XYZ file of C-alpha atoms in Angstrom:
689
model
C 37.813 -7.388 13.497
C 38.404 -3.697 14.675
C 42.186 -3.957 13.266
C 40.830 -5.365 10.042
C 38.231 -2.616 9.646
C 40.927 0.163 10.316
C 43.234 -1.515 7.873
C 40.551 -1.597 5.293
C 39.922 2.133 5.780
C 43.532 2.881 5.192
C 43.843 0.498 2.164
C 40.836 1.987 0.441
C 42.048 5.506 1.123
C 45.420 4.683 -0.498
C 43.657 3.095 -3.480
C 41.644 6.164 -3.963
C 44.602 8.378 -4.117
C 47.132 6.423 -5.942
C 45.018 4.282 -8.286
C 43.321 5.857 -11.227
C 40.364 3.639 -11.029
C 37.828 4.978 -8.434
C 36.633 3.089 -5.432
C 33.179 1.919 -6.188
C 30.622 2.291 -3.434
C 27.318 0.430 -4.033
C 24.351 1.837 -1.972
C 21.791 -0.933 -1.626
C 18.430 -0.539 -0.122
C 14.774 0.559 -0.452
C 12.969 3.734 -1.049
C 15.131 5.698 1.499
C 18.234 4.833 -0.387
C 16.377 5.684 -3.596
C 15.344 9.005 -2.306
C 11.585 8.688 -2.394
C 10.053 12.072 -1.413
C 13.134 14.235 -2.304
C 12.290 16.631 -5.044
C 15.695 16.352 -6.672
C 16.827 12.814 -5.788
C 19.615 12.801 -8.254
C 21.204 15.561 -6.468
C 19.953 15.169 -2.848
C 19.414 11.499 -2.100
C 21.792 10.147 0.401
C 24.016 8.314 -2.201
C 24.251 11.590 -4.319
C 25.226 13.416 -1.265
C 27.706 10.775 -0.300
C 29.386 11.145 -3.698
C 29.741 14.871 -3.121
C 31.414 14.154 0.283
C 33.840 11.404 -0.932
C 34.818 13.200 -4.106
C 36.374 12.220 -7.319
C 38.255 9.267 -5.853
C 34.977 7.362 -5.482
C 32.109 6.227 -7.608
C 28.861 5.926 -5.764
C 26.051 3.960 -7.190
C 22.388 4.197 -6.020
C 20.752 0.756 -6.227
C 17.760 1.546 -3.999
C 14.354 0.037 -4.947
C 11.213 1.280 -3.356
C 9.070 -0.943 -1.349
C 11.551 -3.812 -1.193
C 12.039 -6.201 1.614
C 15.186 -8.032 2.905
C 12.955 -11.155 3.263
C 13.023 -13.324 0.237
C 9.489 -14.390 1.018
C 8.418 -10.749 1.531
C 5.963 -8.856 -0.519
C 8.774 -7.414 -2.777
C 12.047 -9.181 -2.176
C 15.092 -6.936 -3.033
C 16.937 -10.046 -4.275
C 14.330 -10.530 -7.118
C 14.674 -6.973 -8.429
C 16.646 -5.552 -11.315
C 18.472 -3.270 -8.935
C 19.923 -6.112 -7.143
C 21.231 -7.542 -10.446
C 22.590 -4.125 -11.259
C 24.264 -3.900 -7.836
C 26.092 -7.258 -8.362
C 27.265 -6.196 -11.867
C 28.518 -2.902 -10.328
C 30.853 -5.172 -8.156
C 31.458 -2.450 -5.590
C 34.581 -2.267 -3.527
C 32.312 -0.968 -0.627
C 28.847 -2.098 -0.234
C 26.366 -0.282 1.986
C 23.028 -1.923 2.722
C 19.991 -0.527 4.363
C 17.177 -2.940 4.221
C 14.521 -4.085 6.659
C 12.144 -1.111 7.069
C 9.474 -2.605 4.686
C 9.835 -5.914 6.414
C 7.845 -4.439 9.252
C 4.753 -4.746 7.001
C 2.214 -7.113 8.553
C 2.376 -9.345 5.488
C 6.106 -10.033 6.162
C 7.536 -9.881 9.655
C 4.885 -11.852 11.475
C 5.076 -14.697 8.891
C 8.681 -14.829 7.921
C 10.822 -13.435 10.630
C 12.595 -16.725 11.122
C 14.238 -16.332 7.734
C 15.470 -12.771 8.141
C 18.987 -13.447 9.478
C 19.456 -16.263 6.850
C 18.377 -14.152 4.031
C 20.591 -11.118 5.056
C 23.608 -13.449 5.266
C 22.634 -14.640 1.688
C 22.511 -11.117 0.490
C 26.003 -10.347 2.009
C 27.488 -13.489 0.438
C 26.128 -12.542 -2.964
C 28.070 -9.349 -2.950
C 31.250 -11.119 -1.782
C 30.853 -13.558 -4.719
C 30.668 -10.477 -7.058
C 33.771 -8.920 -5.476
C 35.612 -11.171 -3.076
C 37.580 -8.128 -1.758
C 34.696 -5.860 -1.194
C 34.035 -4.193 2.257
C 30.407 -4.292 3.504
C 28.657 -2.050 5.897
C 25.092 -2.720 7.065
C 23.032 0.027 8.654
C 20.708 -0.078 11.653
C 17.278 0.826 10.430
C 16.242 4.545 10.097
C 13.489 5.504 12.558
C 9.657 4.991 12.006
C 7.949 7.897 13.800
C 5.109 7.515 16.046
C 2.690 9.181 13.306
C 3.014 5.979 11.299
C -0.671 4.564 11.016
C 0.511 0.970 12.107
C 2.934 2.291 14.741
C 1.303 0.657 17.830
C -0.348 -2.179 15.951
C 3.135 -3.821 15.166
C 5.321 -1.560 13.359
C 7.105 -0.254 16.445
C 7.775 -3.581 18.004
C 8.696 -5.476 14.774
C 11.193 -2.509 13.929
C 12.888 -3.037 17.337
C 13.035 -6.663 16.674
C 14.775 -6.210 13.265
C 17.257 -3.836 14.659
C 18.415 -6.718 17.104
C 18.587 -9.012 14.138
C 20.770 -6.564 12.257
C 23.048 -6.112 15.182
C 23.412 -9.971 15.454
C 24.189 -10.233 11.787
C 26.892 -7.600 11.952
C 28.532 -9.478 14.832
C 28.895 -12.768 13.112
C 29.003 -11.866 9.370
C 32.225 -10.027 9.532
C 30.743 -6.676 8.480
C 30.794 -3.223 9.745
C 27.752 -1.866 11.588
C 26.869 1.686 10.956
C 23.863 3.410 12.732
C 21.179 5.113 10.582
C 18.911 5.282 13.543
C 20.249 7.446 16.321
C 21.343 10.311 13.999
C 17.767 10.816 12.886
C 15.895 9.802 15.917
C 15.871 13.158 17.840
C 14.391 14.889 14.721
C 11.057 13.617 13.856
C 10.172 16.473 11.442
C 12.952 15.052 9.217
C 10.644 12.175 8.451
C 7.642 14.175 6.882
C 5.709 11.008 6.183
C 6.920 9.197 9.350
C 9.256 6.945 7.288
C 11.318 8.805 4.541
C 13.861 11.273 5.465
C 13.849 14.625 3.683
C 16.652 16.271 2.034
C 18.193 17.281 5.427
C 17.885 13.670 6.716
C 19.535 12.328 3.392
C 22.448 14.489 4.300
C 22.653 13.065 7.799
C 22.662 9.500 6.346
C 25.379 10.439 3.818
C 27.500 11.893 6.608
C 27.008 8.651 8.603
C 28.116 6.406 5.664
C 31.054 8.895 4.912
C 32.279 8.437 8.598
C 31.938 4.795 8.486
C 33.893 4.507 5.057
C 36.588 6.940 5.876
C 36.928 6.709 9.600
C 36.856 10.641 9.708
C 34.448 11.720 12.617
C 35.883 15.297 12.714
C 38.757 14.584 15.090
C 38.877 14.734 18.850
C 35.549 15.881 20.476
C 34.399 15.976 24.064
C 30.998 16.872 25.643
C 30.291 20.453 26.272
C 30.505 19.705 29.915
C 34.293 19.208 29.789
C 35.715 22.811 30.373
C 38.114 24.474 32.766
C 36.831 24.554 36.349
C 34.730 21.572 36.079
C 34.021 18.973 38.829
C 34.451 15.337 38.217
C 32.693 12.742 40.358
C 35.008 11.421 42.995
C 35.136 8.195 44.908
C 34.132 5.733 42.309
C 35.360 4.584 38.838
C 35.253 7.428 36.503
C 34.375 6.993 32.848
C 35.701 9.532 30.382
C 34.282 9.370 26.954
C 34.395 11.272 23.591
C 34.718 10.989 19.807
C 37.670 10.756 17.576
C 38.631 9.476 14.247
C 38.639 5.616 13.804
C 41.919 4.063 14.636
C 43.240 7.097 16.608
C 44.893 6.411 19.808
C 43.298 8.503 22.516
C 45.358 9.141 25.870
C 43.573 10.470 28.948
C 45.740 11.756 31.796
C 44.900 13.188 35.246
C 46.856 13.246 38.367
C 49.104 10.084 38.186
C 46.830 8.191 35.875
C 47.063 7.517 32.218
C 44.758 5.468 30.132
C 45.017 4.650 26.450
C 42.477 3.396 24.015
C 42.242 2.908 20.209
C 39.148 4.549 18.831
C 36.913 1.810 17.219
C 35.112 2.163 13.854
C 32.002 3.884 15.281
C 34.223 6.888 16.409
C 33.192 6.636 20.048
C 35.756 5.935 22.739
C 35.777 5.655 26.521
C 38.250 4.937 29.318
C 37.618 4.238 32.978
C 39.891 5.796 35.636
C 40.470 4.725 39.024
C 38.534 6.768 41.684
C 39.761 10.231 42.122
C 40.501 11.660 45.527
C 38.192 14.525 46.523
C 40.029 17.949 46.044
C 42.437 19.249 43.465
C 42.901 21.355 41.561
C 43.796 18.750 38.813
C 44.557 19.007 35.151
C 42.904 16.635 32.810
C 44.383 16.110 29.344
C 42.843 14.275 26.455
C 45.135 13.614 23.368
C 44.421 11.844 19.955
C 47.033 12.179 17.152
C 48.089 15.824 16.925
C 45.180 17.079 18.927
C 45.272 17.649 22.692
C 42.585 19.128 24.866
C 43.630 20.329 28.341
C 41.222 21.241 31.199
C 42.645 23.240 34.037
C 41.503 23.955 37.592
C 39.586 20.727 37.712
C 38.192 19.434 41.039
C 37.043 16.075 42.159
C 33.925 16.079 44.266
C 30.111 15.531 44.261
C 28.314 16.252 40.911
C 24.521 16.886 41.049
C 22.089 17.694 38.208
C 19.488 20.196 39.170
C 16.496 20.239 36.851
C 12.832 20.998 36.320
C 10.859 24.196 35.481
C 10.773 27.755 36.670
C 10.910 27.312 40.385
C 14.252 25.383 39.937
C 15.441 28.086 37.481
C 14.447 30.868 39.803
C 17.605 32.982 40.491
C 19.237 33.509 43.858
C 19.054 37.297 42.965
C 15.271 36.889 43.054
C 14.883 35.104 46.328
C 13.937 36.385 49.600
C 17.446 35.881 50.964
C 19.205 37.514 48.057
C 20.233 40.750 49.894
C 21.881 38.678 52.696
C 23.478 35.838 50.694
C 24.535 36.806 47.201
C 27.345 39.045 48.425
C 28.567 36.074 50.565
C 28.373 33.520 47.772
C 32.095 33.209 46.924
C 33.194 29.661 47.385
C 36.069 28.067 45.221
C 34.806 24.622 46.229
C 31.387 25.115 44.490
C 31.349 25.100 40.668
C 28.339 26.065 38.575
C 27.385 24.844 35.014
C 24.333 26.785 34.042
C 22.357 25.659 30.991
C 20.314 28.673 30.137
C 17.948 28.664 27.221
C 18.546 31.034 24.334
C 14.980 31.979 24.245
C 12.496 32.188 27.029
C 9.140 30.469 26.739
C 7.224 33.778 27.486
C 4.110 34.755 25.730
C 5.784 36.191 22.763
C 6.053 35.238 19.080
C 9.414 33.980 17.969
C 11.048 34.772 14.523
C 11.814 32.289 11.786
C 15.566 32.015 12.806
C 14.530 31.053 16.308
C 12.096 28.390 14.984
C 14.796 26.942 12.704
C 17.153 26.654 15.627
C 14.574 24.934 17.737
C 14.047 22.359 14.963
C 17.747 21.606 15.181
C 17.736 21.248 18.942
C 19.837 24.371 19.463
C 17.976 25.740 22.359
C 20.515 26.159 25.098
C 23.375 28.782 25.159
C 26.858 27.799 25.046
C 28.218 27.806 28.642
C 31.116 26.533 30.710
C 31.844 25.645 34.291
C 32.343 28.741 36.601
C 33.592 29.170 40.143
C 30.840 30.218 42.528
C 30.960 33.896 43.159
C 28.401 36.624 43.869
C 28.296 37.394 40.006
C 27.836 33.706 38.945
C 25.697 32.601 41.935
C 23.324 35.587 41.645
C 21.970 34.442 38.334
C 22.127 30.722 39.214
C 19.212 28.646 40.519
C 18.572 29.534 44.271
C 17.383 26.191 45.029
C 20.392 24.522 43.581
C 22.701 26.931 45.060
C 21.226 26.282 48.715
C 21.332 22.676 48.002
C 25.087 22.690 46.938
C 26.009 25.049 49.758
C 24.658 22.787 52.591
C 26.307 19.734 50.908
C 29.635 21.552 50.800
C 29.366 22.757 54.191
C 28.508 19.292 55.485
C 30.721 17.033 53.373
C 33.726 19.384 52.987
C 34.474 18.339 49.512
C 33.937 20.123 46.148
C 30.499 20.331 44.654
C 29.624 20.699 40.959
C 26.040 21.820 40.175
C 24.581 21.356 36.617
C 21.506 23.465 36.428
C 19.088 22.592 33.453
C 15.708 24.053 34.107
C 13.126 25.486 31.641
C 10.194 27.658 32.757
C 6.792 26.179 32.076
C 8.188 22.864 30.927
C 6.013 19.752 31.345
C 7.271 16.357 32.553
C 6.908 14.771 29.266
C 9.460 17.219 27.546
C 12.158 15.631 29.728
C 11.480 11.907 28.935
C 13.401 10.118 26.177
C 11.523 9.300 23.055
C 11.816 5.518 23.193
C 10.395 5.295 26.596
C 7.367 7.369 25.533
C 6.987 5.575 22.266
C 6.785 2.177 24.102
C 5.112 3.240 27.436
C 3.004 6.335 26.718
C 2.632 6.681 22.952
C -0.692 8.679 23.307
C 1.005 11.706 24.706
C 3.273 12.021 21.607
C 0.364 12.321 19.124
C -0.690 15.740 18.046
C 0.749 17.013 21.225
C -0.524 20.706 21.123
C -4.081 19.537 20.873
C -4.323 16.207 22.906
C -5.921 16.110 26.454
C -2.635 15.835 28.379
C -1.373 19.420 27.941
C -2.742 22.372 30.071
C -4.544 25.169 28.117
C -1.999 27.810 29.098
C 0.893 25.552 27.917
C -0.752 24.879 24.704
C -1.588 28.617 24.202
C 1.982 29.731 24.845
C 3.496 27.153 22.546
C 1.003 28.100 19.813
C 1.982 31.802 20.138
C 5.655 31.096 20.178
C 5.504 29.334 16.915
C 2.760 31.405 15.221
C 5.023 32.325 12.198
C 5.779 28.719 11.314
C 3.691 26.977 8.578
C 5.555 23.770 9.312
C 3.279 21.146 10.967
C 6.268 19.531 12.494
C 7.529 22.830 14.142
C 9.262 21.883 17.403
C 8.963 23.699 20.641
C 10.532 23.139 24.184
C 7.339 21.898 25.653
C 6.964 19.230 23.101
C 7.342 15.573 24.474
C 10.975 14.473 24.484
C 12.174 17.923 23.396
C 14.165 18.855 26.470
C 15.540 15.418 26.808
C 16.927 15.422 23.291
C 18.276 19.056 23.375
C 19.308 19.216 26.999
C 19.820 15.711 28.618
C 21.078 13.505 25.694
C 23.909 16.009 24.906
C 25.361 15.575 28.399
C 26.619 12.240 27.072
C 26.377 10.410 30.500
C 28.822 12.965 32.127
C 29.198 11.257 35.625
C 26.909 12.529 38.301
C 25.959 11.527 41.891
C 22.328 12.151 41.600
C 19.444 14.549 40.471
C 17.394 17.125 42.272
C 14.010 18.080 40.548
C 11.453 20.907 41.077
C 8.595 20.535 38.483
C 5.068 19.627 38.267
C 3.243 23.076 38.057
C 2.607 22.250 34.220
C 1.227 18.807 34.956
C -0.901 19.527 38.060
C -4.064 19.498 36.156
C -3.776 15.654 35.457
C -2.198 13.831 38.354
C -3.011 10.505 36.801
C -0.922 11.206 33.720
C 1.820 12.667 35.806
C 1.947 9.717 38.062
C 2.752 7.650 35.059
C 5.075 10.331 33.454
C 7.190 10.934 36.497
C 8.046 7.200 37.008
C 8.977 7.144 33.241
C 11.161 10.175 33.715
C 13.193 8.692 36.640
C 13.455 5.445 34.760
C 14.574 7.302 31.565
C 17.444 9.163 33.339
C 18.553 6.174 35.274
C 18.753 4.150 31.971
C 20.550 7.164 30.396
C 23.272 7.206 33.110
C 23.350 3.398 33.455
C 22.459 3.489 37.140
C 19.313 2.000 38.343
C 19.923 3.454 41.916
C 20.617 6.992 40.749
C 19.351 9.191 43.688
C 16.384 11.369 42.615
C 15.123 13.873 45.125
C 12.244 16.054 44.250
C 10.205 19.066 45.590
C 6.527 18.667 46.390
C 4.513 21.636 45.038
C 4.078 24.367 47.302
C 0.543 26.098 48.273
C -1.259 28.313 45.866
C -4.877 28.892 45.118
C -5.233 26.243 42.345
C -7.797 23.605 43.131
C -5.924 20.644 41.547
C -2.803 21.164 43.633
C -4.010 19.285 46.790
C -4.600 15.942 44.934
C -1.260 16.564 43.081
C 0.818 17.241 46.299
C -0.718 13.903 47.736
C 0.193 12.209 44.497
C 3.670 13.201 44.746
C 3.861 11.947 48.253
C 2.739 8.514 47.161
C 5.183 8.629 44.220
C 8.045 8.898 46.667
C 7.057 5.686 48.271
C 6.801 3.928 44.958
C 10.129 5.051 43.539
C 13.149 3.617 45.162
C 16.123 5.799 46.016
C 13.951 8.894 45.877
C 12.972 11.551 48.507
C 10.548 14.553 48.534
C 10.975 17.976 50.006
C 7.818 19.446 51.291
C 7.390 23.154 50.429
C 3.772 23.885 51.103
C 4.683 25.926 54.248
C 6.670 28.355 52.105
C 3.930 28.727 49.342
C 2.402 31.983 48.125
C -1.405 32.067 47.620
C -1.090 34.404 44.630
C 2.352 33.546 43.223
C 3.424 30.292 41.623
C 7.096 31.305 42.262
C 7.495 31.511 46.024
C 10.502 33.510 47.081
C 11.558 31.339 49.990
C 14.081 29.087 48.302
C 16.727 28.367 51.077
C 14.581 26.135 52.838
C 13.681 24.156 49.884
C 17.309 23.548 48.750
C 18.446 22.583 52.267
C 15.499 20.071 52.644
C 16.673 18.567 49.302
C 20.205 18.465 50.731
C 18.874 16.762 53.897
C 17.543 13.880 51.906
C 20.894 13.465 50.041
C 22.891 13.636 53.271
C 20.701 11.034 54.937
C 20.128 8.578 52.087
C 23.066 9.111 49.683
C 25.838 10.040 52.094
C 24.470 7.946 55.094
C 24.470 10.881 57.538
C 21.829 9.255 59.732
C 21.816 12.077 62.202
C 20.305 14.280 59.484
C 16.433 14.121 59.553
C 15.536 14.093 55.840
C 11.790 14.871 56.089
C 8.971 16.091 58.148
C 6.163 13.787 59.274
C 4.981 11.550 56.447
C 1.678 9.612 56.780
C 2.136 6.039 57.601
C -1.312 4.587 58.763
C -4.485 5.343 60.610
C -6.525 3.377 63.155
C -9.994 4.248 64.384
C -11.450 3.718 68.013
C -14.629 4.857 69.426
C -15.132 7.771 66.962
C -11.480 8.892 67.167
C -8.632 8.488 64.513
C -5.063 7.795 65.561
C -2.659 8.738 62.793
C 0.997 7.344 62.673
C 3.717 9.079 60.805
C 7.341 8.234 59.806
C 9.913 10.926 61.002
C 7.517 11.669 63.865
C 9.905 12.334 66.769
C 9.036 15.601 68.408
C 5.637 16.166 66.846
C 4.595 19.730 67.458
C 3.306 22.776 65.625
C 5.430 25.344 63.772
C 3.888 28.367 65.517
C 2.943 26.958 69.101
C -0.697 27.097 68.231
C -3.171 24.172 67.996
C -2.807 21.706 65.065
C -4.552 23.044 62.027
C -6.134 21.583 58.841
C -7.141 18.092 59.963
C -10.389 16.883 58.545
C -12.325 13.623 58.927
C -15.162 12.025 56.981
C -17.390 8.965 57.434
C -18.571 6.492 54.746
C -20.446 9.330 53.121
C -17.059 10.970 52.335
C -18.358 14.396 53.643
C -15.482 15.990 55.373
C -15.557 18.262 58.500
C -12.786 20.223 60.217
C -11.439 18.234 63.097
C -9.443 18.825 66.281
C -5.994 17.336 66.619
C -3.537 16.668 69.409
C -0.193 14.837 69.871
C -0.817 11.570 71.832
C 2.036 9.054 72.413
C 3.764 9.897 69.217
C 0.631 9.939 67.125
C -1.884 12.478 66.189
C -5.266 12.067 67.800
C -8.040 13.446 65.501
C -11.827 13.680 66.064
C -14.801 15.819 65.176
C -18.202 16.146 66.822
C -19.803 16.154 63.498
C -18.644 12.742 62.390
C -19.385 10.034 64.998
C -17.810 7.242 63.075
C -14.836 8.508 60.962
C -13.410 6.427 58.298
C -11.146 8.790 56.401
C -8.633 11.434 57.613
C -6.978 14.278 55.605
C -4.561 16.905 56.327
C -3.440 20.124 54.568
C -6.075 19.514 52.015
C -6.397 23.071 50.659
C -4.744 24.442 47.497
C -2.973 27.103 49.716
C -2.686 25.595 53.289
C -1.992 26.928 56.761
C -1.034 23.564 58.022
C 1.363 23.673 60.797
C 2.337 20.227 61.940
C 6.037 19.693 62.074
C 8.538 17.336 63.782
C 11.481 17.975 66.143
C 13.689 19.044 63.218
C 11.145 21.742 62.307
C 10.279 20.109 58.993
C 6.689 20.260 57.810
C 4.163 17.320 57.364
C 3.066 16.474 53.771
C -0.533 16.913 52.589
C -2.172 13.480 52.853
C -5.503 11.628 52.502
C -5.749 8.311 54.146
C -8.092 6.647 51.835
C -5.777 7.098 48.622
C -3.141 4.438 48.250
């Protein structure tokens, strides 16, 4: 099948050059093909733009008909329209079909879905009768945005079912599948009415068809993460992937390995190498045709993604230990890839050029891998640096750190669109005015985009935005795991965050194709914000619910007045302890301070059991602080606490029959319970499961 398609590309190319008769391209479809909503559709519809791209050797016909269905029992069957008859008479050498959007109508799909595959095959066969030598491309459906009035009542789900049917048809009908969905999906503003692409969207569709017809995808391309000085994940099969022109033979070489693959018709190729031995330096080369990309000073080691909001972004230069550690940061076995934003989300108004770049997901600066040095480390994440330094010291292998952290960003900005559309669609709708966003976040976003009259103007805090601009482009670059420091922008609504955080982890694990991808996160510190006690306890419970995760407690390093505490070394090293214990099986490393396990009550006294409880003590040698108890009335009173047989004995003279225990239950807490490793206990409340 693949060889046939590549041969067809070459044959048609030759025909277009040597024959006087142009290659006929019939664009068959509905209102999207027609160009509905585009001011000058004769010039700017996708078939018109395709004609401009293909040039004089081709004749492109637009046979789109608004409102038509693929289903022959649908409310307006395409095969009953004059445009269908005209398309048959055109007898295209190439036929491009995009139908199915209107079949999501409740009059159609619920009643006649069983006929869809049959009717699509019939449509394909009819064009083959008209021109037995024709080449047929069928398109995955363009997106339908969540703003569509029937999105949740059926359109979303039926759209997905139709996509699967189209993929099935392409597999068995001997036609080429092209993708109209993914190129548009990250750009919802391109669909002003939630269905029809604007002029820019039509250009994207035309480019997709052009690539499918010619096999010209712009030559050899790699993810931006492939640069000199990079770190590749060692110790497991290593997938290298990229793009090239259809039919190009791609050769990937590193060390003594060489793998070759022929690029398929979609332009995306991948090879899997045998595990690399930790160390280096290696040279990685990727060649396709006359193009060759060479990457030097490459190491093999452990690669971690370090993400979140401003406390992950917080520079080593700003930390409490900067004066001591920045000058000592040189380490050729630590490499840094720092994804800094082009514009900070401070309380400033952005100009029009910035707003346009945001709409095109051009939010991050160009960057490259660098060797860790005082210059590069000083302006890199302090938490990530200390995490990587402890790993490198302990494992004695190269460490690669990818930092992608945006100040003020909410969790929902980092989750992929499909996940939110199916599992939390309410958060997508009218996002700057819905109840899920904090007022200060809403206000900052509104100020940043004040100059724009575009109702669909994008902003980094928008749901999905940072996933689409900062995670999706990483293109599954192999990583070992993730560390995460975020939550300040969601702390006002722990219930929403509990759902969002699980979706975030699920989203990223799906993106990297690893259901066990380690995900270690920081529990918020202490500050005088009332909601933070409940939020910290929620984070503790999330750790128990999400497998292959771990939580670094930071409340003992908080600042009552500053949301950006400067003590970052301990936080990075606590995250590293989780990785060393769970990911690298260093069981001698204690990963956590005491974590609430259970409580029992006897004669007016509570006995609290903890995990990681060896050596229970206080951090300052004083009495244990901040325990409280309550009875059935849920009125809490300060309690005394002592260590007894590996448990904490808690009681209060004011509560004769305690039923609930809580600890560290203050926004900014002076809690002082630690274990033998000196790691602090987490905030907890015993009656919240």
